[in-house]
Structures are given as C-alpha cells and as structure tokens.
Coordinates of C-alpha atoms in Angstrom, one line a residue:
M1 CA 382.5 152.2 264.4
R2 CA 385.9 153.6 265.7
E3 CA 386.0 155.5 262.4
L4 CA 382.8 157.0 263.0
A5 CA 382.9 157.9 266.0
R6 CA 386.0 159.6 265.0
G7 CA 384.1 161.7 263.1
G8 CA 380.9 161.3 264.9
S9 CA 378.4 162.6 262.3
F10 CA 377.9 162.9 258.8
H11 CA 377.5 166.5 258.5
D12 CA 380.1 168.5 258.5
V13 CA 378.5 171.8 260.1
N14 CA 380.1 172.4 264.0
D15 CA 379.3 176.2 263.4
P16 CA 375.6 176.8 265.0
E17 CA 375.2 180.1 263.6
R18 CA 375.4 177.6 259.5
A19 CA 373.4 174.4 261.0
I20 CA 370.3 176.7 262.0
R21 CA 370.4 178.9 258.2
E22 CA 370.1 175.6 257.0
L23 CA 367.9 173.3 259.1
G24 CA 365.7 171.3 256.7
T25 CA 368.6 170.5 254.5
R26 CA 369.6 166.4 254.0
P27 CA 372.5 165.4 254.2
V28 CA 374.5 164.7 251.5
S29 CA 376.3 161.4 252.4
R30 CA 375.1 158.8 250.3
A31 CA 376.7 156.8 253.4
R32 CA 374.9 157.9 255.9
G33 CA 372.0 154.6 255.3
L34 CA 375.0 152.3 255.5
A35 CA 376.7 154.0 258.8
I36 CA 372.8 153.5 260.4
G37 CA 372.7 150.3 259.3
F38 CA 376.7 149.5 261.1
L39 CA 375.5 151.0 263.8
L40 CA 372.5 148.4 264.2
A41 CA 374.4 145.7 263.3
A42 CA 376.7 146.0 266.4
G43 CA 374.3 146.0 268.5
W44 CA 373.8 142.2 267.6
L45 CA 378.0 141.7 268.3
R46 CA 378.9 138.6 271.2
R47 CA 380.3 141.0 273.1
D48 CA 381.6 144.4 274.0
A49 CA 385.2 144.6 272.8
D50 CA 388.0 147.2 272.2
G51 CA 385.9 149.9 273.3
L52 CA 382.8 149.0 271.3
S53 CA 380.6 150.6 273.8
A54 CA 382.5 154.2 274.1
D55 CA 382.4 154.7 270.1
L56 CA 379.0 153.9 270.2
A57 CA 378.8 156.0 273.1
A58 CA 380.4 158.7 271.5
V59 CA 378.6 158.5 267.8
A60 CA 375.0 159.0 270.2
R61 CA 376.4 162.1 272.0
K62 CA 377.6 163.8 269.3
N63 CA 374.4 163.5 266.9
A64 CA 372.4 163.9 270.2
Q65 CA 374.5 167.8 271.3
A66 CA 375.2 166.1 274.6
M67 CA 378.9 167.4 274.3
P68 CA 380.4 170.5 275.4
T69 CA 381.0 171.2 272.0
Y70 CA 378.2 171.8 269.0
H71 CA 377.5 169.0 266.3
R72 CA 374.4 169.3 264.7
V73 CA 371.8 166.9 265.5
D74 CA 371.2 163.7 263.7
D75 CA 368.4 162.0 265.3
D76 CA 368.5 158.5 263.1
L77 CA 372.1 158.2 263.4
A78 CA 371.7 158.8 267.0
G79 CA 368.6 156.2 267.8
A80 CA 370.9 153.4 266.2
A81 CA 373.6 154.3 268.4
F82 CA 370.9 154.5 270.8
N83 CA 369.7 151.0 269.9
A84 CA 372.8 149.3 269.2
L85 CA 374.2 150.1 273.5
G86 CA 371.1 148.5 274.5
D87 CA 371.0 145.4 272.5
L88 CA 375.2 145.0 273.4
P89 CA 376.4 142.5 276.1
G90 CA 378.4 143.7 279.2
P91 CA 378.6 146.1 282.4
D92 CA 380.5 148.6 280.3
A93 CA 377.4 149.3 278.0
M94 CA 374.7 149.6 280.7
E95 CA 377.1 152.0 282.1
E96 CA 377.4 154.2 278.9
L97 CA 373.5 154.1 278.6
W98 CA 373.3 155.4 282.0
A99 CA 374.9 158.3 281.2
L100 CA 373.5 159.2 278.4
H101 CA 370.2 159.0 279.8
Y102 CA 371.8 161.9 282.6
D103 CA 373.4 163.8 279.8
V104 CA 370.9 163.7 276.7
I105 CA 368.1 166.1 277.4
R106 CA 364.3 165.6 276.9
A107 CA 364.0 168.2 274.3
V108 CA 365.9 166.0 272.0
H109 CA 363.2 163.9 269.7
S110 CA 366.3 160.1 269.3
R111 CA 365.2 160.1 273.7
T112 CA 362.3 158.4 272.8
A113 CA 364.8 155.6 271.1
L114 CA 367.4 156.4 274.4
V115 CA 364.6 155.6 277.0
K116 CA 363.4 152.3 275.4
A117 CA 367.0 151.0 274.9
V118 CA 368.1 152.0 278.6
K119 CA 364.7 150.3 279.7
K120 CA 365.1 147.0 277.4
A121 CA 368.4 146.6 279.0
A122 CA 367.9 147.2 282.2
A123 CA 364.9 144.6 282.3
R124 CA 367.3 141.8 280.9
R125 CA 370.1 142.2 283.0
D126 CA 367.3 142.3 286.3
V127 CA 367.8 145.9 287.8
S128 CA 365.8 146.3 290.0
A129 CA 363.0 149.2 290.0
H130 CA 364.5 151.0 292.7
E131 CA 368.1 151.0 290.9
L132 CA 365.6 152.2 287.7
A133 CA 364.3 154.9 289.5
E134 CA 367.4 156.3 290.8
R135 CA 369.8 155.9 287.7
T136 CA 366.9 157.3 285.7
V137 CA 366.4 161.0 287.0
P138 CA 366.3 163.6 284.4
R139 CA 369.0 166.7 284.4
H140 CA 367.3 169.0 282.3
G141 CA 370.6 170.6 281.1
L142 CA 371.4 172.2 284.5
E143 CA 374.5 172.8 285.1
R144 CA 376.3 172.6 288.5
D145 CA 375.0 175.6 290.1
G146 CA 371.7 174.4 289.1
T147 CA 371.5 177.1 286.0
L148 CA 370.0 177.1 282.6
T149 CA 370.5 179.6 279.9
V150 CA 368.1 180.2 277.3
G151 CA 368.4 182.1 274.5
W152 CA 369.7 182.9 270.6
I153 CA 372.5 180.1 269.6
G154 CA 375.3 181.1 270.1
R155 CA 374.1 182.5 273.9
G156 CA 372.8 179.6 275.1
A157 CA 372.6 175.9 275.7
L158 CA 373.8 174.3 272.9
W159 CA 370.6 172.2 272.2
W160 CA 368.4 175.2 272.4
N161 CA 367.5 178.0 269.8
A162 CA 365.1 180.3 271.5
S163 CA 364.1 183.8 270.7
V164 CA 364.4 185.2 273.8
D165 CA 367.3 185.5 276.6
A166 CA 366.0 183.5 280.1
V167 CA 368.2 181.8 282.6
I168 CA 366.0 178.7 284.6
T169 CA 367.4 177.9 288.2
L170 CA 367.0 175.5 290.4
H171 CA 368.3 176.5 294.3
A172 CA 368.7 175.0 296.7
T173 CA 365.3 175.3 298.9
G174 CA 364.0 173.5 296.1
Q175 CA 362.6 176.6 294.3
V176 CA 362.5 176.8 290.1
T177 CA 362.4 180.0 289.3
V178 CA 363.1 182.2 285.6
D179 CA 364.8 185.3 285.2
W180 CA 363.5 186.7 282.0
A181 CA 365.6 189.4 280.0
D182 CA 364.6 192.1 277.8
G183 CA 367.7 194.7 277.4
E184 CA 369.2 195.2 280.3
H185 CA 366.4 194.5 282.5
L186 CA 365.7 191.5 284.8
T187 CA 362.4 190.1 285.6
R188 CA 362.9 187.3 288.4
A189 CA 359.6 185.0 288.2
A190 CA 358.5 181.5 290.5
A191 CA 356.0 179.2 289.3
P192 CA 353.9 179.5 287.4
F193 CA 357.1 182.0 285.3
R194 CA 354.2 184.6 284.0
S195 CA 356.7 186.6 281.6
P196 CA 356.5 190.3 282.2
A197 CA 354.1 193.1 280.4
G198 CA 354.4 193.4 277.0
Y199 CA 357.2 190.6 276.7
K200 CA 355.8 187.6 275.1
T201 CA 355.9 189.3 271.6
P202 CA 354.7 187.1 268.2
M203 CA 358.2 186.3 267.8
R204 CA 358.8 185.4 271.1
A205 CA 355.4 183.4 272.3
D206 CA 356.3 180.1 271.5
S207 CA 359.6 180.3 273.0
V208 CA 358.4 181.8 276.4
D209 CA 355.6 179.0 276.3
L210 CA 358.7 176.4 276.3
V211 CA 360.6 177.8 278.6
R212 CA 358.0 178.2 281.1
R213 CA 357.0 174.5 280.6
Y214 CA 360.9 173.4 281.0
A215 CA 360.7 175.0 283.9
Q216 CA 357.6 173.5 285.1
D217 CA 358.5 169.9 284.3
I218 CA 361.6 170.7 286.6
G219 CA 359.6 171.7 289.4
K220 CA 357.6 168.1 289.1
V221 CA 361.1 166.0 288.8
V222 CA 361.7 167.9 292.3
A223 CA 358.8 167.3 293.9
E224 CA 358.8 163.3 292.4
E225 CA 362.3 163.2 293.8
R226 CA 360.9 164.1 297.7
R227 CA 358.5 161.7 297.7
R228 CA 360.5 159.1 296.8
L229 CA 363.3 159.9 298.9
G230 CA 360.6 160.2 301.6
A231 CA 359.6 156.6 300.8
L232 CA 362.9 155.3 301.0
A233 CA 362.9 156.4 304.6
G234 CA 361.6 153.4 306.0
E235 CA 363.6 150.7 303.5
A236 CA 366.2 149.5 305.2
R237 CA 368.1 150.8 302.0
T238 CA 372.0 151.0 301.7
W239 CA 374.4 152.9 299.1
L240 CA 377.6 152.1 298.0
W241 CA 379.8 155.5 298.2
A242 CA 380.7 156.0 294.8
D243 CA 376.9 155.2 293.5
W244 CA 375.5 157.7 296.3
V245 CA 377.3 160.5 295.4
R246 CA 376.8 159.9 291.6
Y247 CA 373.5 159.4 292.2
Y248 CA 372.3 161.0 295.3
R249 CA 374.9 164.3 296.2
D250 CA 376.2 165.2 292.7
H251 CA 372.8 165.2 290.3
A252 CA 371.6 168.4 289.2
V253 CA 367.5 167.5 290.5
T254 CA 368.2 165.0 293.2
G255 CA 371.1 166.5 295.0
V256 CA 368.8 169.6 296.2
V257 CA 366.3 166.7 297.8
T258 CA 369.9 164.8 298.8
R259 CA 371.0 168.0 301.0
E260 CA 367.0 168.2 303.1
V261 CA 367.3 164.9 304.1
A262 CA 369.6 163.1 306.7
W263 CA 372.4 160.4 305.7
E264 CA 375.1 158.2 307.5
Y265 CA 377.9 156.4 306.2
R266 CA 380.0 153.5 307.8
I267 CA 383.5 152.7 307.1
P268 CA 384.3 148.7 306.8
G269 CA 385.6 147.5 309.8
D270 CA 383.9 150.8 311.8
P271 CA 380.2 148.8 313.8
E272 CA 378.7 152.0 313.7
Y273 CA 377.4 154.6 311.7
R274 CA 378.5 158.4 311.6
T275 CA 376.4 161.3 310.8
L276 CA 377.4 162.2 306.8
D277 CA 377.2 166.2 305.8
P278 CA 376.4 166.2 301.8
D279 CA 378.0 169.1 301.3
G280 CA 381.3 168.6 303.5
A281 CA 381.7 164.8 301.6
V282 CA 384.7 164.0 300.3
P283 CA 385.2 162.7 296.4
A284 CA 384.0 159.2 296.1
G285 CA 387.6 158.5 295.1
N286 CA 388.6 158.7 298.6
M287 CA 386.6 156.8 300.7
P288 CA 387.6 153.5 301.4
A289 CA 385.8 150.9 298.9
G290 CA 383.0 149.6 300.2
T291 CA 381.6 152.3 302.4
E292 CA 377.8 152.2 302.8
V293 CA 375.3 155.4 303.3
R294 CA 371.6 155.3 305.0
L295 CA 369.3 157.6 305.3
R296 CA 369.4 158.1 308.8
A297 CA 366.4 156.4 310.2
G298 CA 362.8 157.6 311.1
V299 CA 364.0 161.1 309.6
G300 CA 362.2 161.4 305.8
A301 CA 362.6 163.7 302.8
A302 CA 361.7 167.5 303.4
P303 CA 357.7 168.7 302.7
A304 CA 357.3 171.0 299.6
L305 CA 358.6 174.6 301.0
T306 CA 355.6 177.1 299.9
R307 CA 356.8 180.6 298.1
G308 CA 358.7 182.5 300.7
E309 CA 358.9 179.9 302.9
A310 CA 362.5 179.5 304.8
P311 CA 363.7 175.9 304.6
A312 CA 364.3 173.8 307.5
R313 CA 367.6 172.9 308.5
T314 CA 368.6 169.1 308.1
P315 CA 369.0 167.0 311.5
G316 CA 372.3 166.9 312.4

C-alpha cells in the first residue's frame, strides 16, 4: 500500500492536456487489477498499522481528483480504496473518510462508493445521525472565498473540463450566482442562472446545463443547512471547539449559514457562556481543550433571503 500510495496511480499521465487527448484509452499496466485486489484486501486487516489508512486515502485522493495537482481519474482504484477504508477498523480510517467525503466532488463517479463506505463505517461505529449529517455536507469544490472557477482544462477546476468560462460564487448572504464569461464580457446571473442570449451554442450547451445544475445544487444545500441549523436551535447541543471550527465555521457551505445564527462558547472552569463571533473566532488549536460551543437559546437560523433583500444582522 505504501508503494502504491507513493505512485498513486498506474497512469503515468499527470499532464491534463495529454489526459484529455487520451480519454477512452485503457491503462497499459497489467498490475492494475492486482493493485485493486490488494486495496480491497487491506480493508480486511485487523488493525490500522504503520499509516495504512493514510496510504489508502492518498491512493483514493489521487485517483478521485481530490488533490491540488492533476492526476488522471481511475474510478476503480479510488473505489477500492474507499471500500478498504470503510472496512478498516480504528479511528484514523474514519477520519480519513470524513475528509475524503468533504474533498471528493459529487461529479466524480467513484463518489458513490465513497458515500456507501462512509455510511457503512459510521453505522459500525454507532455514529449518531446528527454527527453523520454535519460531517457529510458537500463542499462542491468551492474555494475558501466561496468561488468555483469552471473552464477548459487548465483554466478552471482540475476535475472539470468545460467548454465555457464561468465562475460560480456562494456569497456571504447565502445567494448563489454564476458569472458567464464571453471574452472580456461578464454577465452575472442568479437562480435559475440563465446564460446570456446567444451564449448557449451547440458546443457550449452541455457545459452550460452542467454549470446551471451545479449552481442550483449549491443553493439547495444552503437551504438544507438553514433548515438543519434551525432545527438544532431547540436541541441544546454542544460541540467541542475543534469540531465546531471544522464542520461549521470553516466549512465552505455550512460556514455561510453558521454566520447567520448566534453562538456562544464556554472555556473549561468558566460557569458562563460568552458571545461568539464566528468571523472573529480564533483557530481551533488556540482554544483550551474542552472548550464548548452552542447555539444561543431561542435563536435559530435566519430565513432564506429573497433576491435583492439585505441580510439580517446576527444578534449579539
């Protein structure tokens, strides 16, 4: 597994332009099938030793295009690595699965295997329903600034080769927009994200439809997260600081909704909760261990904004 993780794939193609030209060709390595067998067998080991889960995750990332550098996608290799992580015992394997679920984009075919592996592993570990829900909110490939750039290979997201140039943006208000580029001219569209007149040429039609659906999916997840956080307001739940930072404040989608609601935190030994500003919160490692976060009682998620409406200010 260590050797396989080092190479990452049986494809020697790390040039995206060459890979696009060679789409449809099969990898030449006769060892690929054996590697898939070893990946699946790794999940049957009785313990996660010597960084095995990290090696499996590295193979999965390289073959599911979940890295900042290009690697040619191989759904079978990625799927075998996902399944192995789902079968492998130990907390490290589960942590790798959570991270992969966040980083592997829905458009990758092997993600189906990843979702099944995560659910299987979570059920075996008795992960609660609310923990599963908050740990499996898709990122949709959004960068930290809330944008996703789409374009020809080399001009947009590595995993998306489109015949259009566009930028999908999730704004701090929760609104999603698409900027359609035609040369130097930009046209911004909100839901339902229609492209400018004459933009949807025969060559662009499929890509335009994909961009529109992707933007709509992001909007749906924002709405789902508003409902989920609104329901949590009456449950008196608390989160450890590091978990709240990871799954709420710093999440590409949930983070937007997190800033619409009121939070409180309490340091160990302090009997009182203090008002928490998500934008001014310190990094996860700079808070005392055991610091708790909770939603302020009686304050739920903000209602969805209508087009052109100004966002309400967060109480406190």
